[in-house]
Tab-separated table of C-alpha atoms and ligand atoms in Angstrom:
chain	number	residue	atom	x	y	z
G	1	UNK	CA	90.918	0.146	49.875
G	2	UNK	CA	90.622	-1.912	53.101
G	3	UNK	CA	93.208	-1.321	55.382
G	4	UNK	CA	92.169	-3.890	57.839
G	5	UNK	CA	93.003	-6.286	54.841
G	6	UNK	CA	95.790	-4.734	53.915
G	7	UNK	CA	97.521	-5.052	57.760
G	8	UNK	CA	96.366	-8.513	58.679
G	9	UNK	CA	99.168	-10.550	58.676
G	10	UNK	CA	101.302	-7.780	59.312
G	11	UNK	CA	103.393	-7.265	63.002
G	12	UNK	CA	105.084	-3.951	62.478
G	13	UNK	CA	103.170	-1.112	60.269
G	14	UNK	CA	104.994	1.857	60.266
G	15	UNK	CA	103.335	5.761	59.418
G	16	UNK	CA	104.865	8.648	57.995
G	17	UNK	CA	103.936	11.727	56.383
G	18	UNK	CA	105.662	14.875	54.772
G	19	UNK	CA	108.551	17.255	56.265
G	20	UNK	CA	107.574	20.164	58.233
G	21	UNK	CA	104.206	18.356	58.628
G	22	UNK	CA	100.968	20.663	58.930
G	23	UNK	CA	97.531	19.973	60.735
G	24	UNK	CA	96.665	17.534	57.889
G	25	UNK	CA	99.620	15.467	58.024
G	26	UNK	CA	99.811	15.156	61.742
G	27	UNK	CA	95.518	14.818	61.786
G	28	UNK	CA	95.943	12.092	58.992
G	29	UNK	CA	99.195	10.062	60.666
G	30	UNK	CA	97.939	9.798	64.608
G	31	UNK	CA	94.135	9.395	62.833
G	32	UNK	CA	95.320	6.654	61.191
G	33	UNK	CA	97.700	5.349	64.255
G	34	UNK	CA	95.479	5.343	66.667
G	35	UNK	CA	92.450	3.696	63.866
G	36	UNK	CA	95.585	0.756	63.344
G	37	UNK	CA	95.647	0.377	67.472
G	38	UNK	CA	92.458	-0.040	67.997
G	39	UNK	CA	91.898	-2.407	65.294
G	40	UNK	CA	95.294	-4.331	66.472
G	41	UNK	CA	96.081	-3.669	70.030
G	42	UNK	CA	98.471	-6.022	70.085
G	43	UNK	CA	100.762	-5.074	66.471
G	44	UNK	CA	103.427	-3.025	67.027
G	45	UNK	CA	102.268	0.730	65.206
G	46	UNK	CA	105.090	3.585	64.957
G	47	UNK	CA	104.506	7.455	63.420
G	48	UNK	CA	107.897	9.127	62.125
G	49	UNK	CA	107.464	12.499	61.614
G	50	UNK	CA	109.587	15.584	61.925
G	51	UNK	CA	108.974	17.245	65.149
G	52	UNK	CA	105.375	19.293	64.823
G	53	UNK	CA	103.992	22.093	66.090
G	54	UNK	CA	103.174	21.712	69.942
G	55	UNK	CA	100.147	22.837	68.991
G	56	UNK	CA	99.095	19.443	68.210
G	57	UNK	CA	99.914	17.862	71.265
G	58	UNK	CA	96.015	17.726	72.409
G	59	UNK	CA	95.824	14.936	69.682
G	60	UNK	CA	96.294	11.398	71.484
G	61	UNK	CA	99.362	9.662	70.301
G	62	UNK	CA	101.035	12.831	69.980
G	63	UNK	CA	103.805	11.563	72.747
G	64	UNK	CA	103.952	8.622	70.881
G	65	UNK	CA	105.648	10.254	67.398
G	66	UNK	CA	108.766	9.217	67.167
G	67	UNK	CA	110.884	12.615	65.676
G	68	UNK	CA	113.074	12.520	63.001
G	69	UNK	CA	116.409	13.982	61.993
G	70	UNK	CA	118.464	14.045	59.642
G	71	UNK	CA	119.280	10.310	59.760
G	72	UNK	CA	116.895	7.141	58.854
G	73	UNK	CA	116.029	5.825	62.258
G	74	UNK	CA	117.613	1.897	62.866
G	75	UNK	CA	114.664	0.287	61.821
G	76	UNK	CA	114.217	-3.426	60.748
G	77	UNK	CA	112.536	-3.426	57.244
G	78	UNK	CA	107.857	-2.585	58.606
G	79	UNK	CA	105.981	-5.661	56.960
G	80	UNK	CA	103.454	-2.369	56.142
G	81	UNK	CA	104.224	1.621	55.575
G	82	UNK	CA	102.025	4.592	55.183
G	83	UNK	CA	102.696	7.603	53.623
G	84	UNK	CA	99.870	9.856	54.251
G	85	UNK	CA	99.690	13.027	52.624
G	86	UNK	CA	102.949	13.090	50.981
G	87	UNK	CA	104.750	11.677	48.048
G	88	UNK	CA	107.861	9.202	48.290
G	89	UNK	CA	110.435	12.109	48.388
G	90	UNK	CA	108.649	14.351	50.510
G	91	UNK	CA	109.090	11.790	53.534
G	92	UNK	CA	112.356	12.949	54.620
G	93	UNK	CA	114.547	10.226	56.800
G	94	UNK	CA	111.222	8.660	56.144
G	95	UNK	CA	111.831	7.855	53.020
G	96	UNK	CA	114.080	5.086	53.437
G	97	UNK	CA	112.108	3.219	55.793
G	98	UNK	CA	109.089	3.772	53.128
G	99	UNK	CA	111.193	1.670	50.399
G	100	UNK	CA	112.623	-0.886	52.791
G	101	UNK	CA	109.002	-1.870	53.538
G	102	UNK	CA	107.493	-5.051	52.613
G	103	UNK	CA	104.022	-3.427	51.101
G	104	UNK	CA	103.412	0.097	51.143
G	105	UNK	CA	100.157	2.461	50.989
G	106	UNK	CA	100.162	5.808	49.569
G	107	UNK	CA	97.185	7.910	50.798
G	108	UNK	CA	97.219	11.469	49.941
G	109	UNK	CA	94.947	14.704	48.171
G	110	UNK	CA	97.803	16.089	46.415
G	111	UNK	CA	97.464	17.017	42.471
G	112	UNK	CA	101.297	16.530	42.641
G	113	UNK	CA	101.143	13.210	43.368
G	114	UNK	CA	98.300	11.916	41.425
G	115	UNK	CA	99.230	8.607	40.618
G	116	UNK	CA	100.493	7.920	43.881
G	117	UNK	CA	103.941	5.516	45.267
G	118	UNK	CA	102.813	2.673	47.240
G	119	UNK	CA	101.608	-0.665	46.159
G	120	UNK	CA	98.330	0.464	47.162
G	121	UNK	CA	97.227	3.956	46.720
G	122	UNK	CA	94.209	5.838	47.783
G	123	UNK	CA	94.590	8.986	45.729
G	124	UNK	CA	91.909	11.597	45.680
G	125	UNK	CA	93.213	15.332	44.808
G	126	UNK	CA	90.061	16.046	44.792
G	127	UNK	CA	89.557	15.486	48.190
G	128	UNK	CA	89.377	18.287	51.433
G	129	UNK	CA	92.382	16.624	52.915
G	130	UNK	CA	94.127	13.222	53.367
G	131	UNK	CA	92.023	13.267	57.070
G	132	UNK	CA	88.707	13.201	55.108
G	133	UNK	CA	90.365	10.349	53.047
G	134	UNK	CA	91.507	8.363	56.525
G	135	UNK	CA	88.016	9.430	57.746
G	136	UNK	CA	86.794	7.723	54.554
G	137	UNK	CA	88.680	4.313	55.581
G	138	UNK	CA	87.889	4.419	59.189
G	139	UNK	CA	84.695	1.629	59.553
G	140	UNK	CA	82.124	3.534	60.740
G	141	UNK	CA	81.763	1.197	64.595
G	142	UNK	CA	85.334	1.907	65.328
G	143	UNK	CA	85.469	6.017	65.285
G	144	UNK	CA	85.691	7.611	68.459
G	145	UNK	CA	86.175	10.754	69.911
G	146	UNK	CA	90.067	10.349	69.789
G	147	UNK	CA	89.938	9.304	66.373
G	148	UNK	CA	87.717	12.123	65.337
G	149	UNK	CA	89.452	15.019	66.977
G	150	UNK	CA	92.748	13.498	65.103
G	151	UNK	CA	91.035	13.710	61.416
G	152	UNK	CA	88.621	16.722	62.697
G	153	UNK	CA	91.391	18.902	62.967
G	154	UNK	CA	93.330	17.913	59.686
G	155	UNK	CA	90.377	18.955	57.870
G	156	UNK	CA	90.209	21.783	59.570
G	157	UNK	CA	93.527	22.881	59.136
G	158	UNK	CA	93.287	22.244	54.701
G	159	UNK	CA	90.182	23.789	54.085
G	160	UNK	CA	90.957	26.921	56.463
G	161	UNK	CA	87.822	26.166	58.657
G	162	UNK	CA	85.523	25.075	55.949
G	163	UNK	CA	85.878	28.245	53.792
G	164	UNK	CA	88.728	26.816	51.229
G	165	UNK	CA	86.998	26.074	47.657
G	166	UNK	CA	88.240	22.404	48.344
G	167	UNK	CA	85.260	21.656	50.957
G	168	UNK	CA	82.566	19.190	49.315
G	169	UNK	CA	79.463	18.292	50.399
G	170	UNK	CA	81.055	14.630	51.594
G	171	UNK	CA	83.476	17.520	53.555
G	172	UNK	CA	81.187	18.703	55.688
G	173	UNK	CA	79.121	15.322	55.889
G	174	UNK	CA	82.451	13.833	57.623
G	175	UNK	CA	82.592	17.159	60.075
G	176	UNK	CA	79.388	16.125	61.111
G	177	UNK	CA	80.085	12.613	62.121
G	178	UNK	CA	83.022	13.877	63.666
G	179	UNK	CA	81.687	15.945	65.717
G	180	UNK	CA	78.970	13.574	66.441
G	181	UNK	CA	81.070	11.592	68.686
G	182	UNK	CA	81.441	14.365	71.295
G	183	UNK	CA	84.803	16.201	70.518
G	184	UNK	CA	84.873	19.859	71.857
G	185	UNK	CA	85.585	20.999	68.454
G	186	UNK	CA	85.003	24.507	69.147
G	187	UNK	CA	88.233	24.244	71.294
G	188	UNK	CA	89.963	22.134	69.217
G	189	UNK	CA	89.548	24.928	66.206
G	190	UNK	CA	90.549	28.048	68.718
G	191	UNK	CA	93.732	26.334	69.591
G	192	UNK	CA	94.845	24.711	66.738
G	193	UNK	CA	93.901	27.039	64.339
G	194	UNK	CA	93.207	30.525	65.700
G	195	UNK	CA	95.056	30.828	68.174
G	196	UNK	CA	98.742	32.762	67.814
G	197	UNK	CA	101.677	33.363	70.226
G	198	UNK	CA	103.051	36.568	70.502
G	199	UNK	CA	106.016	36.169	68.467
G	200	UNK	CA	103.562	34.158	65.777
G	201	UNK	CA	101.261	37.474	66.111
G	202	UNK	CA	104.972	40.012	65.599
G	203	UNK	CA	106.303	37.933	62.726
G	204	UNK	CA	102.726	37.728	60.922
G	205	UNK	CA	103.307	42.097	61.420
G	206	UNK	CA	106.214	42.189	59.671
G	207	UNK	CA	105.403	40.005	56.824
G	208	UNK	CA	102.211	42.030	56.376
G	209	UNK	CA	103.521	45.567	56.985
G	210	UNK	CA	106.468	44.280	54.517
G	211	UNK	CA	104.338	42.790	51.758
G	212	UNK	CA	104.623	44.244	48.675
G	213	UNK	CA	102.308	44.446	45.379
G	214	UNK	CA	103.144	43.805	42.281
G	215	UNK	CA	101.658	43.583	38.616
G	216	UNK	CA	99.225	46.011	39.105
G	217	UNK	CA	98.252	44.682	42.735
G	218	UNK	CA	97.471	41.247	41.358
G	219	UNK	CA	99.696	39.233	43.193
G	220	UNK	CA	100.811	39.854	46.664
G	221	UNK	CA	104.872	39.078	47.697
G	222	UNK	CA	106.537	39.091	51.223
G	223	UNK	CA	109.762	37.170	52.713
G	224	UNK	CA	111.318	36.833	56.218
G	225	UNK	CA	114.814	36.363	56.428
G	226	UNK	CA	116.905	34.073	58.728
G	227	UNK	CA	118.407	37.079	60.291
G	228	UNK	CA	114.846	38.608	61.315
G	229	UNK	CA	113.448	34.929	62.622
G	230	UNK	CA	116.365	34.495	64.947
G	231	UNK	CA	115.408	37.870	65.777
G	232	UNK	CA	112.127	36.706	67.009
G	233	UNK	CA	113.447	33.406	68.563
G	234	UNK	CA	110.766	31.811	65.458
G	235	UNK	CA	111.068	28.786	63.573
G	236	UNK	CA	108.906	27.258	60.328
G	237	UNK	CA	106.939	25.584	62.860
G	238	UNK	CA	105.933	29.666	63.712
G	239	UNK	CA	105.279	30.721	59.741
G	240	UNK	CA	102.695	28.468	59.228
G	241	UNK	CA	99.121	30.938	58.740
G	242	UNK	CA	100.851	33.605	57.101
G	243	UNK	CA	100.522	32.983	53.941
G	244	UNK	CA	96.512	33.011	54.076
G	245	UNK	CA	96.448	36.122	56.060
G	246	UNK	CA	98.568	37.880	53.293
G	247	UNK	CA	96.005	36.450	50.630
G	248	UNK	CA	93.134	38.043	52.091
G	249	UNK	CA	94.344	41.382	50.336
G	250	UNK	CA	92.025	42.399	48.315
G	251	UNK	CA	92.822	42.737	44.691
G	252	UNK	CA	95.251	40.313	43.962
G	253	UNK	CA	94.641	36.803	42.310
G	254	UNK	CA	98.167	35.357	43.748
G	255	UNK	CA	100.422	35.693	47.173
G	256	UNK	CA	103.405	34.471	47.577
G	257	UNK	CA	105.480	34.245	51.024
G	258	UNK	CA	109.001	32.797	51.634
G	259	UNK	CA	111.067	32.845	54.648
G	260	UNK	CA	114.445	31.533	54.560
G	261	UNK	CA	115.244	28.391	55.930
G	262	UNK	CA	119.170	28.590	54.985
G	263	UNK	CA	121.457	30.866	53.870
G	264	UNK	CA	119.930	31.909	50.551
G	265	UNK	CA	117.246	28.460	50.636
G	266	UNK	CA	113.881	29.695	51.257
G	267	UNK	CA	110.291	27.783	51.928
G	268	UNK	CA	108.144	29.209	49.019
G	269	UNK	CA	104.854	29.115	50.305
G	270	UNK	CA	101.564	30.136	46.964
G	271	UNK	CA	97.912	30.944	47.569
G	272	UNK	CA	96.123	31.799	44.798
G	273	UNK	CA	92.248	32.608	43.130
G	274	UNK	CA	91.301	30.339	40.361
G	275	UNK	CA	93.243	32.621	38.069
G	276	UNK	CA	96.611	30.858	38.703
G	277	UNK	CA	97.236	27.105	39.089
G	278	UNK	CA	99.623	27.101	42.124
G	279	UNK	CA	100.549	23.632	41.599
G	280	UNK	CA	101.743	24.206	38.123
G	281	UNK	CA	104.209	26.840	39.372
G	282	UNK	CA	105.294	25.073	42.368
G	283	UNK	CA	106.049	22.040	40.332
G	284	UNK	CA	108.186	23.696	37.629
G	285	UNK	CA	110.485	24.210	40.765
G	286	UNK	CA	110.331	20.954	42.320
G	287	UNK	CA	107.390	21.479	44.290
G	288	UNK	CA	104.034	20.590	44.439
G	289	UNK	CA	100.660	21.070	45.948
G	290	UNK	CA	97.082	21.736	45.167
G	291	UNK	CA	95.434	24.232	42.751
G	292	UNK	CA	95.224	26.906	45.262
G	293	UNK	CA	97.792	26.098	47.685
G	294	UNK	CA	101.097	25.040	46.805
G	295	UNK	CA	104.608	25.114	47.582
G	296	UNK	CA	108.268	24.568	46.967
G	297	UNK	CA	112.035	25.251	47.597
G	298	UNK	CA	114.239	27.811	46.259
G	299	UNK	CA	117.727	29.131	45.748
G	300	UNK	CA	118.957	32.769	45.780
G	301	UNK	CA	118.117	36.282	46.927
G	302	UNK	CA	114.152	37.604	47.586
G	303	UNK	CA	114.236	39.221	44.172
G	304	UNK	CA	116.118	36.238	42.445
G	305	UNK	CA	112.888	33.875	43.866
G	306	UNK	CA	110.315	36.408	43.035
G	307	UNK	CA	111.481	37.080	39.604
G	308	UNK	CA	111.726	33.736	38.732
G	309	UNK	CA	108.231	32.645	40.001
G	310	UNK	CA	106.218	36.080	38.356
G	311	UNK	CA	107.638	34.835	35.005
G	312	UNK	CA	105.298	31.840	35.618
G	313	UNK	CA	102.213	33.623	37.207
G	314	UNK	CA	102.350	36.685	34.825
G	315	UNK	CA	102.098	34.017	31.592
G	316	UNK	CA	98.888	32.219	33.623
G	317	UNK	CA	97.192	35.789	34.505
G	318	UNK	CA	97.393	36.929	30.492
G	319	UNK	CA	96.744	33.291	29.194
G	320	UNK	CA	93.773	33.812	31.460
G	321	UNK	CA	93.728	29.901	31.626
G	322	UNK	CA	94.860	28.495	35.074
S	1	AMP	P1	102.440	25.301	52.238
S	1	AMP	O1	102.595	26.507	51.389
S	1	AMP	O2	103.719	24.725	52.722
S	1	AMP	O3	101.414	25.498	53.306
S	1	AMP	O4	101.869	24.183	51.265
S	1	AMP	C1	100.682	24.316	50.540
S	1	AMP	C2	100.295	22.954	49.971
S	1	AMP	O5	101.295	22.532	49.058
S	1	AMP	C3	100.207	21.851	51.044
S	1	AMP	O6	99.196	20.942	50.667
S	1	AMP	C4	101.553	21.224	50.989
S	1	AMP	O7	101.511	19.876	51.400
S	1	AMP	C5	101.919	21.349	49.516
S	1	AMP	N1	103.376	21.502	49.329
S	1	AMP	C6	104.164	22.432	49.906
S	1	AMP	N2	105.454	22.261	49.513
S	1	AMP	C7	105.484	21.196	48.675
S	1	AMP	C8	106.504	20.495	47.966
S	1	AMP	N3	107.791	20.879	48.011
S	1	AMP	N4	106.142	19.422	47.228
S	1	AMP	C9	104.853	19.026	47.166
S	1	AMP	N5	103.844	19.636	47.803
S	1	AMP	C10	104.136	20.712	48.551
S	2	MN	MN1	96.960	17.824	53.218
């Protein structure tokens, strides 16, 4: 796929990429927004996203994100739109502007959305992240250092630092151009990643000290209600991190977190060995994801959720195919 090709007769490209969006799919969007800039400094380039972590506000362009609500933003129909990392109905008030486009691209690493929804599609599930895809597009004179630290810390942020099973070779061969242009990755990592607030730190506590196990300590299970998270003043923007850190215990082949996003709605959130396809689970609900990452939405009480996901991850343990 060329995306110079794809934009050259275009004026207005718009970029969007999935709701709540992680490192990946705020790496991946101002990656590609600033790439589309500097190719075009005179077309008009807009990223919709829902508002993401401040975290990510070293990334240039950051200011530029225009946040979304609930409501499509007034938008005459872009003659392009991305949608990075994300299928068509994961784009939110995105989504809209997405079909009103004159050509669309779809470039994204999830198994969930393997055939992809633009007109063009770069679709590798294979792939680290939809950064190391962008980083893949990116012609090799035009990366910079603002460029890199964009897609540098999107692939950071899916392969957990280089230690998920999803980093390749070609993974770490695109780290090291990265970081080849002079980016104080070190820095970038410790803040991005590491680094926790104090409330991120107390909430991580409870859903630790709060997990329990279950089928014989193969798969880990914790939830945070509304009522707690208002208790610590902490949002979904805060819950992002737990999940892994739950994983870690030793034992299990499967953790599941879920914190509740409305009354009796709850962000399911799977991490799993290669013992359990995540992505198969997630999708039975509506979700989606990777193989050992996934996630979805669900109705009803902690033990309502958690009994109707086990069903699923208990028949993949014994089948002992994943
Ligand atoms: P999370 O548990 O939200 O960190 O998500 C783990 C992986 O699954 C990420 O790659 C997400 O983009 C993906 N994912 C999470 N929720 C969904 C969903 N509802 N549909 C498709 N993919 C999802
Ligand atoms: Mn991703």
């Amino acid at each position: 796929m060329n995306i110079r090709e794809i934009c050259k007769g275009a004026d207005r490209i718009g970029i969007s990429g999935h709701v709540r969006p992680d490192g990946d799919c705020v790496g991946s969007c101002l990656g590609l927004f600033l790439y589309l800039k500097k190719l075009f400094p005179k077309k008009e380039v807009k990223v919709f996203l829902e508002e993401p972590a401040h975290i990510f506000s070293c990334i240039k362009g950051f200011d530029n994100i225009v946040i979304l609500g609930e409501e499509t933003p007034a938008e005459a129909p872009f003659d392009v739109f991305f949608a990075m990392d994300s299928r068509m109905d994961r784009l939110g008030a995105a989504e809209a502007l997405f079909k009103e486009a004159k050509k669309t691209v779809n470039i994204d690493h999830h198994i969930s959305n393997a055939r992809g929804c633009g007109d063009h599609n770069y679709i590798f599930p294979e792939a680290s992240s939809t950064s190391e895809l962008v980083y893949e597009l990116v012609e090799e004179e035009m990366l910079d250092a603002d460029i890199a630290a964009a897609l540098y810390i999107g692939i950071v942020h899916d392969t957990g630092v280089f230690r998920y099973s999803c980093t390749a070779p070609k993974t770490l061969m695109a780290a090291a151009k990265l970081i080849g242009t002079g980016i104080d990755f070190p820095r970038l990592v410790e803040e991005t990643f590491f680094e926790k607030t104090y409330v991120q730190n107390q909430i991580m506590g409870r859903a630790l000290l709060e997990s329990i196990l279950i089928m014989d300590g193969r798969c880990v299970v914790s939830h945070i209600d509304k009522r707690t998270m208002d208790f610590y003043q902490v949002t979904s923007k805060d819950m992002e991190g737990i999940v892994s850190q739950i994983k870690l215990t030793k034992g299990t082949d499967c953790a599941v977190f879920m914190y509740e996003v409305k009354s009796l709605e709850y962000k399911v959130s799977l991490r799993t060995t290669e013992k359990v396809n995540a992505a198969r689970v997630a999708e039975l609900f509506g979700g989606g994801g990777h193989a050992r990452a996934a996630g979805c939405m669900m109705n009803g009480t902690f033990h309502d959720v958690i009994n109707n996901l086990t069903v699923h991850i208990e028949e993949q343990l014994e089948d002992g195919r994943a």
